[in-house]
Short mmCIF file of C-alpha atoms in Angstrom, two decimals:
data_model
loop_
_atom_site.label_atom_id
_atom_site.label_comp_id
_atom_site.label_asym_id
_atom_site.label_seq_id
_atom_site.Cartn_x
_atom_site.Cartn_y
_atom_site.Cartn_z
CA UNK A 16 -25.53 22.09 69.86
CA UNK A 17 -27.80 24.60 68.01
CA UNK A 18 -30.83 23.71 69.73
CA UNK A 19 -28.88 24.00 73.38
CA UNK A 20 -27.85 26.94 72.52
CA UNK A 21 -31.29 28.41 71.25
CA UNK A 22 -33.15 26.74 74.58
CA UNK A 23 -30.27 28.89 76.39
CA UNK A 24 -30.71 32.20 75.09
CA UNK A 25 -34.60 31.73 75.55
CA UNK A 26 -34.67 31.09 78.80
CA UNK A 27 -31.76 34.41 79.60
CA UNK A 28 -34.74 35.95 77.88
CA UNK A 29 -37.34 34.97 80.27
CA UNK A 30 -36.16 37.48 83.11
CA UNK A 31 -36.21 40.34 80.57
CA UNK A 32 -39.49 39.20 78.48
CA UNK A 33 -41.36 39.33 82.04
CA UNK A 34 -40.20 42.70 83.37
CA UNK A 35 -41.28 44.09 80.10
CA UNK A 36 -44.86 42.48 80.38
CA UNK A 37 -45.77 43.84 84.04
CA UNK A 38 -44.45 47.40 83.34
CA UNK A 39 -47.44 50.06 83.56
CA UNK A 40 -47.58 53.99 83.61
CA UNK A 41 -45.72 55.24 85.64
CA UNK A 42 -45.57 59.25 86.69
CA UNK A 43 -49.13 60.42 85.41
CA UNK A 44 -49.79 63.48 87.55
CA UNK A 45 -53.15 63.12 88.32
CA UNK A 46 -51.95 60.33 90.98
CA UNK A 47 -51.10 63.13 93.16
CA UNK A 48 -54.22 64.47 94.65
CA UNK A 49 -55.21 61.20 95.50
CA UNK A 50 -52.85 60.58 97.64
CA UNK A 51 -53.03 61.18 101.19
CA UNK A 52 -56.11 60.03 101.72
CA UNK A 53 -57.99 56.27 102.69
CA UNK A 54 -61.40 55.26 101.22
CA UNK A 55 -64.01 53.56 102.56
CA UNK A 56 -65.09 50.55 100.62
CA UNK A 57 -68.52 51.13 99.42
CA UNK A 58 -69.09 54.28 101.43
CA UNK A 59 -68.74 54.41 105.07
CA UNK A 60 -71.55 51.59 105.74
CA UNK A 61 -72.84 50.01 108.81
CA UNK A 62 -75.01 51.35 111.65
CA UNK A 63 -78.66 50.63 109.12
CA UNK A 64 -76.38 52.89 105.79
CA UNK A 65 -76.19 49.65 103.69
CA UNK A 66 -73.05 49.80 101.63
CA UNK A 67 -72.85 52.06 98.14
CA UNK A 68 -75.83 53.98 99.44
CA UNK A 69 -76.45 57.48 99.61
CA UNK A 70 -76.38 57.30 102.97
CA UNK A 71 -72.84 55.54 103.68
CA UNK A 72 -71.08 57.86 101.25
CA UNK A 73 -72.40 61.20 103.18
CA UNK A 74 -71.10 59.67 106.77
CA UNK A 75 -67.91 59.22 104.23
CA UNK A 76 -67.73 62.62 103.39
CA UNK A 77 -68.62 63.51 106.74
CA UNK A 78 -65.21 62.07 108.03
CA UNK A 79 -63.20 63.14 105.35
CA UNK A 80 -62.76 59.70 103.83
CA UNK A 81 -62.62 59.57 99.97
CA UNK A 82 -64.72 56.47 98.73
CA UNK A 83 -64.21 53.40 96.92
CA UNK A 84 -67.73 52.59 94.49
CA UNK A 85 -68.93 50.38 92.08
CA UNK A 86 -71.03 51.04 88.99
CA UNK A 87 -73.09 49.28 86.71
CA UNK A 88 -74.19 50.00 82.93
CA UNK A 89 -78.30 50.28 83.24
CA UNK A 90 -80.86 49.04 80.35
CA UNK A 91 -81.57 52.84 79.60
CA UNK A 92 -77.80 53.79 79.84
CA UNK A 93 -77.35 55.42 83.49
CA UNK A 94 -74.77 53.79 85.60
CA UNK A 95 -76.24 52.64 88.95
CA UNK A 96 -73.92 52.49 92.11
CA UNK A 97 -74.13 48.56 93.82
CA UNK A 98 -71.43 46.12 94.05
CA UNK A 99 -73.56 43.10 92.72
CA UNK A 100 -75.08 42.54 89.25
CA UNK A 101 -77.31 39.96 91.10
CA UNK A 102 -79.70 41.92 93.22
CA UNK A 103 -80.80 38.97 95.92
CA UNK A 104 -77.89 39.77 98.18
CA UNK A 105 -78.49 43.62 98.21
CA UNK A 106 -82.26 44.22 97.32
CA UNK A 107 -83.47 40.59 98.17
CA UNK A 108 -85.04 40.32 94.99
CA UNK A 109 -84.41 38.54 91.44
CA UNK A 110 -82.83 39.44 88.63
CA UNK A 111 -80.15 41.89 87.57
CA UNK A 112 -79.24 45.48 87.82
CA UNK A 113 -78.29 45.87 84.04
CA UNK A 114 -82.14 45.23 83.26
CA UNK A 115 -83.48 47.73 85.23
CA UNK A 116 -84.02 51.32 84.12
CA UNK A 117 -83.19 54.43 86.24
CA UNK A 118 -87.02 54.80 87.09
CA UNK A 119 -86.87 51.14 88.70
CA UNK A 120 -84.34 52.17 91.16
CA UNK A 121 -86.79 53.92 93.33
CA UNK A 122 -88.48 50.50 94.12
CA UNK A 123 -85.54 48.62 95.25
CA UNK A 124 -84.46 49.21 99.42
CA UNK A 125 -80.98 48.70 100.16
CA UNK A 126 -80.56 45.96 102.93
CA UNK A 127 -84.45 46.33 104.16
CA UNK A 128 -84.17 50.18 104.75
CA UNK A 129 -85.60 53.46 103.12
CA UNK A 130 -82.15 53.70 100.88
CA UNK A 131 -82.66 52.75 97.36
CA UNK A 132 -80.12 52.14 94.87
CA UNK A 133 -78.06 55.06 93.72
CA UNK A 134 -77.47 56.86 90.21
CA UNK A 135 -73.69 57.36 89.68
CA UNK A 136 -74.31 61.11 89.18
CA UNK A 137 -76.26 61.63 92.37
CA UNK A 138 -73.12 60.39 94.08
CA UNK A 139 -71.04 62.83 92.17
CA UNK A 140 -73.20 65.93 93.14
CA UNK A 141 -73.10 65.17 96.96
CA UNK A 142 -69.05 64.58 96.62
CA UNK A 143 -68.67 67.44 94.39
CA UNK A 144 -64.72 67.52 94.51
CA UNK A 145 -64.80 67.68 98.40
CA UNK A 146 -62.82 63.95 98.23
CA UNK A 147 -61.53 61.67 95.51
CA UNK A 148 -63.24 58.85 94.05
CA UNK A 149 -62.16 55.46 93.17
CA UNK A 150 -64.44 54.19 90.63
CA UNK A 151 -64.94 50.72 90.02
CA UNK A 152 -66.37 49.49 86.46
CA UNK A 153 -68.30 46.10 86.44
CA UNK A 154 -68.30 44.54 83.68
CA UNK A 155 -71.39 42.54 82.56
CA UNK A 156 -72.07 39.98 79.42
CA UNK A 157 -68.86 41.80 77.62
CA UNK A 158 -70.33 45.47 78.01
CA UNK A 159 -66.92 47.09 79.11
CA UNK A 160 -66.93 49.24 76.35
CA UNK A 161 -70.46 51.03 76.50
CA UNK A 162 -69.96 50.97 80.46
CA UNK A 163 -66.08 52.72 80.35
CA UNK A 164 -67.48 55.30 77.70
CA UNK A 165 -70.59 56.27 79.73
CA UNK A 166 -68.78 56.70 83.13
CA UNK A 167 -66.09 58.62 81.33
CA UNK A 168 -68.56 61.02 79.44
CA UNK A 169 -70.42 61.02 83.15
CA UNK A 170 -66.74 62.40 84.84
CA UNK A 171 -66.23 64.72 82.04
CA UNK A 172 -67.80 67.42 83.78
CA UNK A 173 -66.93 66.38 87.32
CA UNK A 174 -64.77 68.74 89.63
CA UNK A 175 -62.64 66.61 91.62
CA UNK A 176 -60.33 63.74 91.70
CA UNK A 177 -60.88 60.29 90.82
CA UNK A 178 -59.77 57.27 88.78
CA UNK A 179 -60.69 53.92 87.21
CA UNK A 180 -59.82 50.71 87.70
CA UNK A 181 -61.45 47.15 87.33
CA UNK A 182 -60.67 43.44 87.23
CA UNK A 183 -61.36 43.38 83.51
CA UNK A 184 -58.67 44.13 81.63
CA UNK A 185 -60.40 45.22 78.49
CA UNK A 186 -61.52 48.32 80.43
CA UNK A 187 -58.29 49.64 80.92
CA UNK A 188 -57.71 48.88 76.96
CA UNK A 189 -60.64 51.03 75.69
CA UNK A 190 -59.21 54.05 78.22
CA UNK A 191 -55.39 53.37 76.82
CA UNK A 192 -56.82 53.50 73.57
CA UNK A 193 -60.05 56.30 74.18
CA UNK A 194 -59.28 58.03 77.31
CA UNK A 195 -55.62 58.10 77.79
CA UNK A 196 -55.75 60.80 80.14
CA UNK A 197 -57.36 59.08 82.61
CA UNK A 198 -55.95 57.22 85.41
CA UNK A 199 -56.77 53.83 85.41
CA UNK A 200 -56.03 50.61 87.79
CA UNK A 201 -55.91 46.79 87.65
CA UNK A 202 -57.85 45.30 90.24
CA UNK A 203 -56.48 42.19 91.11
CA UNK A 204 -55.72 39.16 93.26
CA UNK A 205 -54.43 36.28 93.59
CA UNK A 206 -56.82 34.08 92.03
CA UNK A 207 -55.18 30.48 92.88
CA UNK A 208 -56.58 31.30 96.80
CA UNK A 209 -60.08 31.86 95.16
CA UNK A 210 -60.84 29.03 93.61
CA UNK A 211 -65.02 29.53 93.59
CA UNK A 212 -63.69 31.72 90.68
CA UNK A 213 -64.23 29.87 87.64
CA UNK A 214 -61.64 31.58 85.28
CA UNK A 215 -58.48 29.19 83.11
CA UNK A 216 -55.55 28.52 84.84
CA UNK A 217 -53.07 30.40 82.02
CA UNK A 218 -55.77 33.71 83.18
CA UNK A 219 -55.50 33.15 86.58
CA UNK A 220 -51.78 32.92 86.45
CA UNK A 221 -51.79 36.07 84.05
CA UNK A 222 -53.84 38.48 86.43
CA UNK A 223 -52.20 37.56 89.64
CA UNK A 224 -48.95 38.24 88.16
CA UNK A 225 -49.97 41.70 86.46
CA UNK A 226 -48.44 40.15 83.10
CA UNK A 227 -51.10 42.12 81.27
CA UNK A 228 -49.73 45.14 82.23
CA UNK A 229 -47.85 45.58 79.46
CA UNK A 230 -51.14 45.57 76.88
CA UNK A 231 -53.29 47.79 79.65
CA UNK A 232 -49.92 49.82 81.02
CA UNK A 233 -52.35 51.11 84.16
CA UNK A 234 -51.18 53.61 86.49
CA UNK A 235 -51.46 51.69 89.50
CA UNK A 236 -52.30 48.37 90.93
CA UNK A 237 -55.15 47.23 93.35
CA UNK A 238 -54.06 44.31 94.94
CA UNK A 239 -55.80 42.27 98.13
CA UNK A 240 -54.40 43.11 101.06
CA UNK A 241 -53.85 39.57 102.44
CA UNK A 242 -52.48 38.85 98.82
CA UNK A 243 -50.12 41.66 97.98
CA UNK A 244 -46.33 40.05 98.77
CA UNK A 245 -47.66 36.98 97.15
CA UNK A 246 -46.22 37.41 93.79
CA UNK A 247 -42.30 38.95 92.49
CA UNK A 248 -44.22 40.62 90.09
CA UNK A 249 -46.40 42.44 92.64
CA UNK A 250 -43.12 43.96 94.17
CA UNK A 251 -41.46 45.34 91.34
CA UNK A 252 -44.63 46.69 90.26
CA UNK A 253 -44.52 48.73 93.81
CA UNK A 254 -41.40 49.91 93.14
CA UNK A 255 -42.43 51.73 89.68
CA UNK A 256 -46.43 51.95 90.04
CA UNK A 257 -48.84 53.06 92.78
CA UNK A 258 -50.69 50.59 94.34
CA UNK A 259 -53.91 50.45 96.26
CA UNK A 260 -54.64 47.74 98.99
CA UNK A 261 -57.91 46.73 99.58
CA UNK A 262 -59.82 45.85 101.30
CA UNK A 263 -58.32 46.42 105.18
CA UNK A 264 -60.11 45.50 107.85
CA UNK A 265 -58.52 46.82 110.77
CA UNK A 266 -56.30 49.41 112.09
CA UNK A 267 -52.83 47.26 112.04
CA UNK A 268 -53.47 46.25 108.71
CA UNK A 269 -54.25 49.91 107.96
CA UNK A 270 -50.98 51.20 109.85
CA UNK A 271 -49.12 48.54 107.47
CA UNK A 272 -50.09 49.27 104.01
CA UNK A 273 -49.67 53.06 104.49
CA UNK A 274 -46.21 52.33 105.56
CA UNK A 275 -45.55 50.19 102.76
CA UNK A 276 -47.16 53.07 100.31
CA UNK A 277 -50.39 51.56 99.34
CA UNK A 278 -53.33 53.32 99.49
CA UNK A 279 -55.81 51.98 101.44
CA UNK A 280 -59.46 50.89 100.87
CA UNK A 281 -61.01 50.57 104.36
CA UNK A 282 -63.79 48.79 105.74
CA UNK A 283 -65.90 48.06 109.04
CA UNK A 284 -63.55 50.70 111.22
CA UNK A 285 -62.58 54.10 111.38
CA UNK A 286 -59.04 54.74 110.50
CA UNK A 287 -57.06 56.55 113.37
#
């Protein structure tokens, strides 16, 4: 009789247990100005301007798109803009970005062309405030901490508007606990349709139902596109949080997250 009764009230608990764990932040005004506006995934690329190069993010700012970038901690402490820690795909060449220095840059072309790889703060002088930024931290070999510090004391001076997010969790900790003034975001998925992924079932099954939230509390969700009725959790979250969509590839799918109040990370078209 006991034990029924304790197995009932635990599972009348469930419902309440879970809404706790995916509440974030909600309200922080900062979310504001960065509204009303889509971003093009890695810059504005295509057309010979390789993605998160100089190049891509001035056609961005060019057509008034805010940008979507992703930054890496370098060996001498400068954060390099490129989406991969490998360099093969990018560069075509071995090795990783977090070994090089910000004097190596200069000898690695983007995609066979003249662009080279770019330092976080030259992107910030060409966008200057003229569009937000959505920064994305990559976190290598478990340096989240020295990477979130730099790129905040990097923004300090910056400005414009712009926020944080990234798929590891622990970044969003060190801002909670170091930089709770700045907006941060989970990036996320739903990991059980990528299953190259190598990551535990219990933290697949976490992240892709934003049950961290309650230990990061981040201001807003990225979710993938394709992905983002998937989960309950995902929904509520919408109805509390902002959320960001990425990434769309064409118009309709454009048309649908902004009428469903995502923000949208673009790529490969021109939204109308």
């Amino acid at each position: 009789m006991v034990i029924g009764i304790c197995i009932g009230c635990a599972v009348a608990l469930l419902p309440i247990l879970w809404l706790l764990a995916i509440r974030g932040r909600a309200g922080h005004l900062g979310l504001q100005a960065l509204r009303g506006w889509h971003y093009a995934h890695r810059g504005l690329h295509g057309e010979g301007r390789p993605e998160n190069s100089m190049a891509a993010f001035q056609a961005a700012l060019e057509q008034g798109c805010g940008i979507e970038l992703d930054i890496h901690l370098l060996a001498d402490g400068k954060l390099a803009v490129i989406h991969d820690s490998e360099l093969k795909r990018t560069v075509g060449a071995e090795g990783v970005i977090e070994d090089l220095t910000a004097e190596d840059l200069k000898n690695y072309h983007l995609e066979g062309t003249s662009e080279t790889i770019p330092l976080f703060d030259e992107v910030l002088a060409l966008y200057a405030g003229k569009a937000p930024l959505i920064v994305e931290l990559k976190v290598r070999n478990g340096n989240h901490a020295i990477l979130t510090e730099a790129a905040c004391k990097l923004l300090d001076g910056y400005q414009g508007a712009w926020c944080m997010e990234s798929f590891d969790p622990r970044c969003l900790l060190w801002l909670k606990k170091n930089r709770p003034d700045v907006i941060r975001g989970q990036l996320t998925e739903n990991y059980f349709k990528t299953p190259e992924l190598k990551l535990p079932f219990i933290l697949k099954w976490i992240m892709s139902k934003n049950l961290a939230n309650f230990l990061t509390k981040p201001d807003f969700i990225a979710y993938r596109y394709a992905d983002r009725h998937d989960t309950v959790s995902n929904r509520i979250c919408m109805k509390r949080m902002t959320g960001v969509s990425w990434t769309i590839k064409t118009q309709e799918e454009y048309d649908a997250a902004v009428a469903e109040g995502w923000l949208p990370i673009f790529e490969g078209f021109l939204p109308k």
